[in-house]
Coordinates of C-alpha atoms in Angstrom, one line a residue:
M9 CA -28.8 -23.5 -4.7
R10 CA -25.7 -21.3 -5.0
A11 CA -27.6 -18.5 -3.2
L12 CA -28.7 -20.9 -0.4
A13 CA -25.1 -22.0 0.1
A14 CA -23.9 -18.4 0.3
I15 CA -26.7 -17.5 2.8
N16 CA -25.8 -20.5 5.0
L17 CA -22.2 -19.5 5.0
I18 CA -23.0 -15.9 5.9
L19 CA -25.2 -17.0 8.8
A20 CA -22.4 -19.2 10.1
L21 CA -19.9 -16.4 9.8
L22 CA -22.1 -14.0 11.6
T23 CA -21.6 -16.0 14.7
L24 CA -17.9 -15.0 14.6
T25 CA -18.9 -11.5 15.6
G26 CA -20.2 -12.8 18.9
C27 CA -16.8 -13.3 20.6
S28 CA -17.7 -10.8 23.3
T29 CA -20.8 -8.7 24.0
V30 CA -19.6 -7.0 27.2
S31 CA -20.6 -3.4 27.2
H32 CA -20.7 -0.5 29.7
D33 CA -22.2 2.9 29.6
P34 CA -19.8 5.1 27.6
A35 CA -20.6 7.9 30.0
L36 CA -18.6 6.2 32.7
L37 CA -15.3 7.9 31.9
S38 CA -13.5 7.3 35.3
Y39 CA -13.5 5.0 38.3
D40 CA -12.5 5.2 42.0
Q41 CA -8.8 4.9 42.4
S42 CA -8.5 6.3 45.9
R43 CA -7.0 3.0 47.3
L44 CA -4.2 3.1 44.8
P45 CA -0.7 4.6 45.7
P46 CA -0.2 8.0 44.1
A47 CA 0.9 8.0 40.5
D48 CA 4.4 9.2 39.7
L49 CA 4.2 8.5 36.0
S50 CA 2.2 10.0 33.2
L51 CA 2.7 8.0 30.0
T52 CA 1.5 8.1 26.5
I53 CA 1.9 4.6 25.0
P54 CA 0.1 3.7 21.8
G55 CA -2.4 0.9 22.6
L56 CA -2.3 1.4 26.4
G57 CA -4.5 3.6 28.4
P58 CA -6.9 3.8 31.3
C59 CA -9.7 1.2 31.4
T60 CA -12.4 3.8 30.5
N61 CA -13.8 5.3 27.4
N62 CA -12.3 8.7 28.3
P63 CA -10.7 10.3 25.3
D64 CA -7.7 11.3 27.4
R65 CA -5.6 8.1 27.0
T66 CA -2.8 9.3 29.3
L67 CA -1.8 6.4 31.6
R68 CA -1.1 7.4 35.1
L69 CA 0.7 4.8 37.2
N70 CA 2.9 4.3 40.3
S71 CA 6.2 3.1 38.9
Q72 CA 7.0 1.2 42.2
Q73 CA 3.9 -1.0 41.9
P74 CA 3.0 -4.0 39.7
V75 CA 0.6 -3.3 36.9
T76 CA -2.1 -5.5 35.3
I77 CA -2.9 -5.2 31.6
L78 CA -6.4 -6.1 30.5
V79 CA -7.0 -7.2 26.9
H80 CA -10.6 -7.2 25.7
G81 CA -12.2 -9.6 23.2
C82 CA -13.7 -8.8 19.8
R83 CA -16.3 -6.0 19.6
G84 CA -14.9 -4.8 22.9
S85 CA -13.3 -1.6 24.1
T86 CA -11.1 -0.4 27.0
G87 CA -14.3 0.7 28.7
N88 CA -15.6 -2.9 28.8
F89 CA -13.1 -3.6 31.6
R90 CA -13.7 -0.4 33.6
A91 CA -15.6 -2.2 36.3
L92 CA -12.9 -5.0 36.6
A93 CA -10.2 -2.3 36.8
E94 CA -12.2 -0.7 39.7
V95 CA -12.4 -4.1 41.4
M96 CA -8.6 -4.3 41.2
A97 CA -8.2 -0.8 42.4
F98 CA -10.4 -1.6 45.4
H99 CA -7.8 -4.3 46.2
G100 CA -4.9 -1.8 45.8
Q101 CA -3.8 -3.0 42.3
Q102 CA -3.4 -0.7 39.4
A103 CA -4.5 -1.7 35.9
A104 CA -4.3 -0.5 32.3
C105 CA -6.1 -1.6 29.2
F106 CA -4.8 -2.5 25.8
T107 CA -7.0 -1.4 22.9
Y108 CA -6.8 -2.6 19.3
D109 CA -8.9 -2.9 16.1
D110 CA -10.6 -6.3 16.4
R111 CA -10.7 -6.6 12.6
D112 CA -7.0 -6.4 12.3
S113 CA -4.7 -9.4 11.8
L114 CA -4.2 -11.1 15.2
M115 CA -0.4 -11.1 14.4
R116 CA -0.6 -7.3 14.0
S117 CA -2.6 -6.8 17.2
S118 CA -0.2 -9.1 19.2
A119 CA 2.8 -7.2 17.8
Q120 CA 1.2 -3.9 18.9
L121 CA 0.7 -5.4 22.4
A122 CA 4.3 -6.6 22.6
T123 CA 5.6 -3.2 21.6
S124 CA 3.3 -1.5 24.2
L125 CA 4.5 -3.9 26.9
D126 CA 8.1 -3.0 26.0
A127 CA 7.4 0.7 26.2
L128 CA 5.7 0.3 29.6
E129 CA 8.3 -2.0 31.2
V130 CA 11.2 0.4 30.5
K131 CA 9.4 3.2 32.5
M132 CA 8.5 1.0 35.5
H133 CA 10.8 0.4 38.4
N134 CA 8.7 -2.5 39.4
K135 CA 9.0 -5.0 36.5
Q136 CA 6.0 -7.2 37.5
I137 CA 3.4 -7.2 34.7
T138 CA 0.3 -9.4 34.6
V139 CA -1.5 -9.7 31.2
I140 CA -5.1 -10.8 31.3
G141 CA -6.8 -11.5 28.0
H142 CA -10.4 -12.6 27.4
S143 CA -11.8 -14.4 24.3
Q144 CA -10.0 -13.1 21.2
G145 CA -7.9 -11.1 23.6
A146 CA -6.6 -14.3 25.1
L147 CA -5.2 -15.3 21.7
I148 CA -3.6 -11.9 21.2
S149 CA -2.1 -11.9 24.8
R150 CA -0.5 -15.3 24.5
K151 CA 0.9 -14.6 20.9
A152 CA 2.4 -11.3 22.1
L153 CA 4.4 -13.2 24.7
V154 CA 5.9 -16.0 22.5
A155 CA 9.7 -16.0 21.8
K156 CA 9.8 -17.0 18.1
R157 CA 7.9 -14.3 16.3
P158 CA 9.1 -11.6 13.9
D159 CA 8.9 -8.9 16.5
P160 CA 9.1 -10.4 20.1
M161 CA 9.1 -8.4 23.3
Q162 CA 12.6 -7.2 23.8
N163 CA 13.0 -6.2 27.5
K164 CA 14.6 -9.1 29.4
E165 CA 14.0 -7.6 32.9
A166 CA 10.2 -7.9 32.7
K167 CA 8.5 -10.5 35.0
V168 CA 5.3 -11.5 33.3
R169 CA 2.3 -13.5 34.4
L170 CA -0.2 -14.5 31.7
V171 CA -3.9 -15.2 32.4
T172 CA -6.1 -16.2 29.5
I173 CA -9.9 -16.6 29.8
S174 CA -12.2 -18.4 27.3
G175 CA -9.6 -18.3 24.5
P176 CA -10.4 -20.4 21.4
F177 CA -6.9 -21.8 21.1
S178 CA -7.9 -24.6 18.8
G179 CA -9.6 -22.2 16.4
I180 CA -13.2 -21.1 16.0
A181 CA -15.5 -23.9 14.9
S182 CA -17.9 -21.6 13.0
A183 CA -15.0 -20.3 10.9
E184 CA -14.0 -23.6 9.5
Q185 CA -15.4 -22.9 6.1
C186 CA -13.1 -20.0 5.9
G187 CA -10.1 -22.1 6.8
S188 CA -10.4 -24.9 4.3
P189 CA -13.2 -24.4 1.9
T190 CA -13.6 -27.3 -0.6
L191 CA -13.6 -26.8 -4.3
F192 CA -17.3 -27.7 -4.2
M193 CA -18.0 -24.9 -1.8
R194 CA -16.0 -22.4 -3.9
V195 CA -18.0 -23.3 -6.9
L196 CA -21.3 -23.1 -5.1
T197 CA -20.5 -19.6 -3.8
L198 CA -19.0 -18.5 -7.1
G199 CA -15.6 -18.0 -5.3
L200 CA -17.1 -15.7 -2.7
V201 CA -16.0 -17.7 0.4
E202 CA -12.9 -15.7 1.1
Q203 CA -14.6 -12.4 0.3
L204 CA -17.4 -13.2 2.7
C205 CA -15.0 -14.3 5.4
K206 CA -13.0 -11.0 5.1
I207 CA -16.2 -8.9 5.1
V208 CA -17.5 -10.5 8.3
S209 CA -14.2 -11.0 10.2
G210 CA -11.7 -8.6 8.8
D211 CA -8.0 -9.3 8.2
K212 CA -8.0 -12.0 11.0
W213 CA -10.4 -14.1 9.0
Y214 CA -8.0 -17.0 8.3
E215 CA -6.0 -16.8 11.5
I216 CA -9.0 -17.7 13.7
T217 CA -9.4 -21.1 11.9
S218 CA -7.9 -24.4 13.0
A219 CA -6.0 -24.5 9.7
S220 CA -4.0 -21.3 10.3
E221 CA -0.4 -21.2 11.4
F222 CA -1.4 -18.8 14.1
I223 CA -3.4 -21.6 15.7
R224 CA -1.4 -24.7 14.7
Q225 CA 1.9 -23.2 15.8
P226 CA 1.2 -21.3 19.1
G227 CA 4.9 -21.0 19.9
D228 CA 6.8 -21.2 23.2
L229 CA 6.4 -18.4 25.8
L230 CA 9.3 -16.0 26.4
S231 CA 11.6 -16.6 29.3
Q232 CA 10.2 -13.4 30.9
V233 CA 6.9 -15.3 31.4
Y234 CA 6.9 -17.3 34.6
S235 CA 3.3 -18.5 34.7
H236 CA 0.2 -19.0 32.5
L237 CA -3.1 -19.4 34.2
K238 CA -5.5 -20.7 31.6
I239 CA -9.1 -20.4 32.5
D240 CA -11.5 -22.4 30.3
T241 CA -15.2 -21.8 30.5
D242 CA -17.8 -24.6 30.2
E243 CA -20.5 -22.5 28.6
R244 CA -23.0 -25.2 28.0
G245 CA -26.5 -24.2 29.1
A246 CA -25.3 -20.7 30.1
C247 CA -27.9 -18.0 29.7
Y248 CA -29.5 -15.0 31.3
R249 CA -32.8 -16.1 32.8
N250 CA -36.2 -14.6 33.3
E251 CA -37.8 -14.5 36.7
D252 CA -39.6 -17.8 36.0
G253 CA -36.2 -19.4 35.3
S254 CA -36.6 -19.6 31.5
C255 CA -33.7 -18.7 29.3
K256 CA -33.9 -15.1 28.1
E257 CA -30.6 -14.9 26.3
K258 CA -27.9 -17.5 25.7
D259 CA -24.4 -16.8 26.9
Y260 CA -22.6 -19.4 24.8
T261 CA -19.8 -18.6 22.4
F262 CA -17.0 -21.2 22.5
S263 CA -17.1 -24.9 23.4
L264 CA -14.4 -26.5 25.6
E265 CA -13.1 -28.2 22.5
E266 CA -12.5 -24.8 20.9
Q267 CA -10.6 -23.7 24.0
R268 CA -8.5 -26.7 24.4
F269 CA -5.3 -27.3 22.4
A270 CA -2.6 -29.7 23.4
L271 CA 0.4 -27.5 22.3
V272 CA -1.0 -24.7 24.6
D273 CA -2.4 -26.9 27.4
K274 CA 0.7 -29.1 27.8
A275 CA 3.2 -26.3 27.6
P276 CA 5.5 -25.6 30.6
L277 CA 4.2 -23.2 33.3
V278 CA 0.5 -23.7 32.3
K279 CA -2.1 -24.2 35.0
I280 CA -5.6 -25.0 33.6
V281 CA -8.8 -24.1 35.6
E282 CA -12.2 -25.1 34.2
I283 CA -15.1 -23.0 35.3
K284 CA -18.8 -23.5 34.6
A285 CA -19.7 -20.1 33.4
G286 CA -21.0 -18.2 30.4
H287 CA -18.7 -16.4 28.0
V288 CA -19.8 -12.9 29.2
E289 CA -20.6 -14.0 32.7
I290 CA -17.0 -14.9 33.4
V291 CA -15.8 -11.3 33.0
G292 CA -19.1 -9.7 34.0
D293 CA -21.4 -7.0 32.6
Q294 CA -24.3 -4.9 33.8
R295 CA -26.4 -8.0 34.3
V296 CA -24.0 -10.2 36.3
A297 CA -20.8 -9.8 38.4
P298 CA -17.7 -11.8 37.6
V299 CA -17.7 -13.5 41.1
K300 CA -16.4 -16.8 39.7
L301 CA -13.5 -15.0 38.0
I302 CA -12.7 -12.9 41.1
A303 CA -12.6 -16.0 43.3
T304 CA -10.3 -17.8 40.9
L305 CA -7.9 -14.8 40.5
Q306 CA -7.8 -14.5 44.3
Q307 CA -7.2 -18.2 44.7
Y308 CA -4.1 -18.1 42.4
G309 CA -2.7 -14.8 43.7
I310 CA -3.6 -12.7 40.7
L311 CA -6.0 -10.5 42.7
N312 CA -5.3 -9.6 46.3
Q313 CA -7.6 -11.1 48.9
T314 CA -10.4 -8.9 50.2
E315 CA -9.8 -7.6 53.7
L316 CA -12.3 -9.1 56.1
L317 CA -13.4 -5.7 57.4
R318 CA -14.0 -4.5 53.9
G319 CA -16.2 -7.4 52.8
A320 CA -19.4 -5.5 53.0
A321 CA -17.9 -2.5 51.2
F322 CA -16.8 -4.8 48.4
N323 CA -20.3 -6.4 48.1
Q324 CA -21.7 -2.9 47.8
L325 CA -19.1 -2.0 45.1
L326 CA -20.1 -5.1 43.1
S327 CA -23.8 -4.1 43.4
R328 CA -23.0 -0.7 42.1
L329 CA -20.8 -1.9 39.2
Y330 CA -22.8 -4.9 38.2
L331 CA -26.5 -4.1 38.6
N332 CA -27.9 -7.5 39.5
T333 CA -25.5 -8.5 42.2
P334 CA -27.1 -9.1 45.6
N335 CA -25.7 -7.3 48.6
D336 CA -25.4 -10.3 50.9

């Protein structure tokens, strides 16, 4: 019976590794930036770099232009957002990606992001920064921008927009046994609950539960943050389908209940948008283009509108970046 309880716990915990499954060919080490203004900065900032898997992490930016920082979810990499960065470049907007160890404490990762944003802002003449975080990256992005934390962002001149996508702000349901294991469960598993949680999830194992201070006390955003667009995804029934319409692979990770949390949702500056989309579908991969996300970002002024005369070229770009996108 003890063994059965341990097995069931492991199976539940394994779902925690499914926060994001976006992947791109690691051979894609660059993307078309021809529509961007010429770079006048070459920066080496820990945690920040181009949105590719290129080992050269030098960040080349135009200091007079705004910049968007993309923050991946767990099991992701900077290369996961290469296609989205190219979509932004097509619209004349420069982007960089934040990379982190997704097994680290979320407080540690968010501190690294805050430090990276400080280092970036001081080099930019244009102080407009947009931070877009998906899944676990949404938790890290918001926590990096709260005022009352041990190591808050210092620069007061920054003007920051926050966009979070599919973030489990009320904690991850499948991690609940890690957050508040009963004495009975501890006995059944011979005290292995915490060890199992750490093995599967790393140092963040407790922070992702609804019992953690990280979740229960999200904190107020810095005065430098002037808007928070919170995109919640209704992932029920989402899946990749076969030609006959049957479900080939589910695209469900977090429920709406996991994404909703009153202290985040009712905070000042928050605009909530609910989208019917799968967890990976919303940001796109080589099976589907993030057309719903693109439309939403354009609607709220995060992404520039597509020029009418370049609509066909944009559709061709999506077809190239996201293999199953139709041209019409």
